[in-house]
Coordinates of C-alpha atoms and ligand atoms in Angstrom, one line a residue:
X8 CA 144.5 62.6 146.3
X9 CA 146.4 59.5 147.7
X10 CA 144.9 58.7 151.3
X11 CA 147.7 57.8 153.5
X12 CA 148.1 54.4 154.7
X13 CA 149.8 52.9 158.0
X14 CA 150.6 49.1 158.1
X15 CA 151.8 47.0 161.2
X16 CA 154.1 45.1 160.8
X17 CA 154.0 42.1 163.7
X18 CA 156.7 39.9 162.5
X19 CA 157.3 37.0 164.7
X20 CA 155.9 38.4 167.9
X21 CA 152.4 38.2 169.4
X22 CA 150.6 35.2 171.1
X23 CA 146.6 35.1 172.0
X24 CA 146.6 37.4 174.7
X25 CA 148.8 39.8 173.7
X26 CA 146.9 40.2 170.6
X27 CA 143.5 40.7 172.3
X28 CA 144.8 42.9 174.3
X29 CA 146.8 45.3 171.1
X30 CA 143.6 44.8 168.8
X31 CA 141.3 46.1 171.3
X32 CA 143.2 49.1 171.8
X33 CA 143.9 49.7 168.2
X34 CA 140.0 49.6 167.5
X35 CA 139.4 51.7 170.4
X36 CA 142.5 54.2 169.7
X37 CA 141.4 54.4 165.8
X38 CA 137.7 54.2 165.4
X39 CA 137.2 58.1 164.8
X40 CA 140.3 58.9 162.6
X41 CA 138.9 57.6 159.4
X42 CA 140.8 59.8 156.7
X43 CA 143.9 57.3 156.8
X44 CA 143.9 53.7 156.1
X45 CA 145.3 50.9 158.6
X46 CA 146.5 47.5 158.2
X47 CA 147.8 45.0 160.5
X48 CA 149.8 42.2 159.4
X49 CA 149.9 39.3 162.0
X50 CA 151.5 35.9 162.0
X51 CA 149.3 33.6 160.0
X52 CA 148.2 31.4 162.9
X53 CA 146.9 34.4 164.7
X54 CA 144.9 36.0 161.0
X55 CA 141.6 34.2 162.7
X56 CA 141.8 35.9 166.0
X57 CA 142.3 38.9 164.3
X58 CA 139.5 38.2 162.1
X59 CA 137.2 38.0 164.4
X60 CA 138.1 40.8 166.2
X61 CA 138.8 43.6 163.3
X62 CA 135.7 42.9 161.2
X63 CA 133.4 45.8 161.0
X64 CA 136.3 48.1 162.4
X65 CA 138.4 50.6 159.8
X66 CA 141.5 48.1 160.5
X67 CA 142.1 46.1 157.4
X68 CA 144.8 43.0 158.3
X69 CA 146.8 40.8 156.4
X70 CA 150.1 38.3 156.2
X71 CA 153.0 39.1 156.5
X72 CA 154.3 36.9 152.7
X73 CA 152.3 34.3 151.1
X74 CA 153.8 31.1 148.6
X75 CA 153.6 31.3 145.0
X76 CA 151.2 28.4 144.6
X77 CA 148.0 27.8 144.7
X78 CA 148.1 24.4 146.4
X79 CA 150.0 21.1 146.4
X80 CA 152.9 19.6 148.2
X81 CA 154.5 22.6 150.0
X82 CA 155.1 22.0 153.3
X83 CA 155.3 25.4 156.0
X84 CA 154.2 27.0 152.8
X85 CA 150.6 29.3 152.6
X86 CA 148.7 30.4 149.5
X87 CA 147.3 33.3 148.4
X88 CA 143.6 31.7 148.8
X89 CA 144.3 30.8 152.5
X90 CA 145.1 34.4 153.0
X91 CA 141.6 35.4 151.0
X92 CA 139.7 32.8 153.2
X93 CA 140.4 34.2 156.6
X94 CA 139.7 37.9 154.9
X95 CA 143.3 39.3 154.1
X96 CA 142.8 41.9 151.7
X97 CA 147.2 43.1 152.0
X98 CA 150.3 40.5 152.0
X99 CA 153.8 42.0 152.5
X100 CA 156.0 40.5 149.6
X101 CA 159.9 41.0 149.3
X102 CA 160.4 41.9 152.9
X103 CA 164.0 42.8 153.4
X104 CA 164.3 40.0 156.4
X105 CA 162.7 37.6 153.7
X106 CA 165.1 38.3 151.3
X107 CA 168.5 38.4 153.9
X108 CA 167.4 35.2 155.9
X109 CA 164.9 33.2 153.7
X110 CA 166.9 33.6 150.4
X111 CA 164.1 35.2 148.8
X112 CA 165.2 36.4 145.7
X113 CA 163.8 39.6 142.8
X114 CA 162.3 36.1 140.7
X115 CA 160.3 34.7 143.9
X116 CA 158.9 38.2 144.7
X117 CA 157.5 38.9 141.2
X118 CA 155.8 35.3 141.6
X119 CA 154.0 35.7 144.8
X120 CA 153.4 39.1 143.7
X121 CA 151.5 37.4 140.7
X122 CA 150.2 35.2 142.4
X123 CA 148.8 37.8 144.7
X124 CA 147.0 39.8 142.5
X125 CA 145.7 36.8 140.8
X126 CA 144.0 36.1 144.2
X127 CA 142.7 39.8 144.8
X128 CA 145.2 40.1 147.6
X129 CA 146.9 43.8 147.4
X130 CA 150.9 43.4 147.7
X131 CA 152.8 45.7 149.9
X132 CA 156.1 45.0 147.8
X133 CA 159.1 46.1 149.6
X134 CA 162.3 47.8 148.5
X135 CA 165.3 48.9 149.7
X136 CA 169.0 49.0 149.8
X137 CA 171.5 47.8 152.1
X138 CA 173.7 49.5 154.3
X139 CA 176.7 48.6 152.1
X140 CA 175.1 49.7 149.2
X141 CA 174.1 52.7 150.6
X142 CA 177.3 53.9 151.4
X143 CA 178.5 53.1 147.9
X144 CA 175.6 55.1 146.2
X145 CA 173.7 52.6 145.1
X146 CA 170.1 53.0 146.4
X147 CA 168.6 53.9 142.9
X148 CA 170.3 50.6 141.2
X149 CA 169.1 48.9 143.7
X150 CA 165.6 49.9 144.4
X151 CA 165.1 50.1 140.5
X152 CA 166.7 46.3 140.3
X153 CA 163.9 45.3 142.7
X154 CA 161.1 46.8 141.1
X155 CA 161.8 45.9 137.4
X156 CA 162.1 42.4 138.7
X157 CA 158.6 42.2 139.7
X158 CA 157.0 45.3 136.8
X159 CA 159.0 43.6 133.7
X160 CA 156.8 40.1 134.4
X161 CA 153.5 42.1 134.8
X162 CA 151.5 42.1 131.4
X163 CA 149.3 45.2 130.8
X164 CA 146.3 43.1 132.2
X165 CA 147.7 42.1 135.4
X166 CA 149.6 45.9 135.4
X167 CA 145.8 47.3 135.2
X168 CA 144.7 44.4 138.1
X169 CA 147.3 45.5 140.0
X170 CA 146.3 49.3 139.9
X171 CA 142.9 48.0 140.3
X172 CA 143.9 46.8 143.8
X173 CA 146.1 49.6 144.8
X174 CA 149.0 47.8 144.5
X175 CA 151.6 49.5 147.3
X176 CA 155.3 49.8 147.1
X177 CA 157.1 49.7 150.5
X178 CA 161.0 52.0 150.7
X179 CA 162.7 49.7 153.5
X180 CA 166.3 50.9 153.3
X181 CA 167.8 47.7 155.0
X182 CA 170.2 49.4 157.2
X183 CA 166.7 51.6 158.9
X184 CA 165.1 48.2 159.9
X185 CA 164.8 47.3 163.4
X186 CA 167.8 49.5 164.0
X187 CA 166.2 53.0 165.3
X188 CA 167.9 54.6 162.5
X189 CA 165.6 56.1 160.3
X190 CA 165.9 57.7 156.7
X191 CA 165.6 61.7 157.2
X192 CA 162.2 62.6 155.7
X193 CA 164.4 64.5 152.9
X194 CA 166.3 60.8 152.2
X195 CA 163.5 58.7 152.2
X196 CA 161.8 61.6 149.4
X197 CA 164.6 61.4 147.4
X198 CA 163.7 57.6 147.1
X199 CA 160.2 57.9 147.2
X200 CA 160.0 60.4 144.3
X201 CA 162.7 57.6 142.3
X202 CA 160.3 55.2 142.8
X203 CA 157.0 57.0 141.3
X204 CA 159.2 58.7 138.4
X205 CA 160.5 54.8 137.7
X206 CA 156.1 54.0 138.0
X207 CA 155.6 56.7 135.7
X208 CA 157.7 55.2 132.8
X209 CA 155.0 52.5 132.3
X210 CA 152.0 54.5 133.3
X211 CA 151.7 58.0 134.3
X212 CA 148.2 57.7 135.9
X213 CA 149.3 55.0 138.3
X214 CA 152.3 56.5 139.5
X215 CA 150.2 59.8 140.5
X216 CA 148.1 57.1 142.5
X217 CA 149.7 54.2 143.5
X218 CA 150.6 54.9 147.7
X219 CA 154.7 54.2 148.5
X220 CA 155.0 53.9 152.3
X221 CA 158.2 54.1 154.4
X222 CA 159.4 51.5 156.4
X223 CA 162.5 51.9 158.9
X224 CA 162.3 52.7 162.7
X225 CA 159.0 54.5 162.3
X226 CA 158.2 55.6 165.8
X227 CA 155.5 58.2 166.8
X228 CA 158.6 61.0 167.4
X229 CA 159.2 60.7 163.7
X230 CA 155.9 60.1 161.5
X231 CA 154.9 63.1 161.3
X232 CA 157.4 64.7 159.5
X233 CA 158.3 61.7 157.0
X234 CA 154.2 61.5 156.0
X235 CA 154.6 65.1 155.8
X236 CA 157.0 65.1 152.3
X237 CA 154.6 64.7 149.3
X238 CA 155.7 61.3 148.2
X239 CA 155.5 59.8 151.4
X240 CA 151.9 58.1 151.6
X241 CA 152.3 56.5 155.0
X242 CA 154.4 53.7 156.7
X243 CA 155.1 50.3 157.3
X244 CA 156.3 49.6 160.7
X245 CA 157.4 46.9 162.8
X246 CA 158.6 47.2 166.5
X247 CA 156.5 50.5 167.0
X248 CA 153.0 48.5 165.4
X249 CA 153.4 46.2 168.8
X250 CA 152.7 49.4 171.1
X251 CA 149.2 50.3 170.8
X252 CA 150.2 53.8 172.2
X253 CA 153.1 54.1 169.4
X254 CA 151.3 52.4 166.8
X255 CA 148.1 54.8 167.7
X256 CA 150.2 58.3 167.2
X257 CA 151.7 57.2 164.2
X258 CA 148.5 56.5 162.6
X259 CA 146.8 59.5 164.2
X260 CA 150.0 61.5 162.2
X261 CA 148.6 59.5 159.1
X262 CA 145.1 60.6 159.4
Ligands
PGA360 P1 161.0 48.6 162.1 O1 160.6 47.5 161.0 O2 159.8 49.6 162.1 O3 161.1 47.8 163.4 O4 162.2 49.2 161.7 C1 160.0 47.9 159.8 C2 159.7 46.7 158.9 O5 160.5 45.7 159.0 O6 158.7 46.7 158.1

């Protein structure tokens, strides 16, 4: 049985009282619901607030990407170790707004996933076709692109490590982010059931386990019935993670 799993997604928003304020809530709102797992993942100058105020709660936290290095002359940049040291145990990799307006590429994410695992950091690796190529039927070739990018450089050992850390894909079609359209819960199966079938091909007891969450305009009005299709495991979400009332619900529909 896969336990579902809800992960916030705070992008660029938050500052010290704000985040008091939303973590306090979120320990309050989801100390008794402890059949779903939670994550919140902050903006890296805010990981030791939230540190300090998640540890010994059922919220787990992490960042939101992490550099491909382990140290050296990278300026802005932020390793996998720096994550570890203020207690990450999840970092978000491939995130659709990395790849559109950082340039990230298929090559970059199957480093810093690497690089992630190699840490004992589990990646969140995200997925998910554009609006474009959604209209021109392309989802599979796309999302299929994206994972073989990052599964074709993982050896058996770091495939197994990977396992070993519940490695978690994300399905973010592109054209559901931030845009309050969301994939119908029979669309975002379709996918979700793509992506464990392609899993399968390399290893058919991972794929029964490895958790593939949905990510796109998740709000509290819709989680329900998107965890509710069997290869929907849970969700990423961004605006609705920044409303403990929202975020609560949609965990609560999780648990
Ligand atoms: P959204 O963002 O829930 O605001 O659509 C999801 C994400 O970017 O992970």
């Amino acid at each position: 049985m896969r336990r579902n799993l809800v992960v916030g997604n705070w992008k660029m928003h938050g500052d010290i009282h704000s985040n008091q304020v939303l973590l306090s809530a979120l320990i309050n709102g989801l100390n008794n619901y402890q059949n779903a797992d939670y994550v919140v993942c902050v903006p890296n100058p805010y990981l030791h607030q939230t540190r300090t105020l998640l540890e010994n709660t059922n919220i787990a936290w992490g960042g939101q990407n992490v550099n491909q290095f382990e140290e050296g002359a990278f300026t802005g940049a932020v390793s996998p170790h720096m994550l570890t040291d203020l207690g990450c145990t999840f970092v978000i990799l491939g995130h659709s707004e990395r790849r559109v307006l950082f340039h990230e590429t298929n090559l970059s994410a199957a480093a810093r996933f690497d690089a992630s695992i190699k840490a004992n950091l589990t990646p969140i690796l995200c997925v998910g076709e554009t609006l474009a190529e959604h209209d021109a039927g392309l989802t599979e070739v796309i999302v299929a692109s994206q994972m073989d990018a990052v599964m074709a450089t993982l050896s058996d050992d770091d495939f197994a490590r990977a396992m070993h850390l519940n490695m978690v894909f994300a399905y973010e079609p592109v054209w559901a982010v931030g845009t309050g359209k969301t994939a119908t819960p029979e669309q975002a199966q379709e996918v979700h059931h793509f992506i464990r079938q392609r899993i399968a091909r390399r290893n058919a007891e991972a794929a029964a386990l490895v958790r593939i969450v949905y990510g796109g305009s998740v709000k509290a009005s819709n989680a329900a019935q998107l965890f509710n299709m069997p290869d929907v495991d849970g969700g990423l979400v961004g605006g609705a993670s920044l409303d403990a009332d929202e975020f609560i619900a949609i965990c609560k529909a999780a648990n």
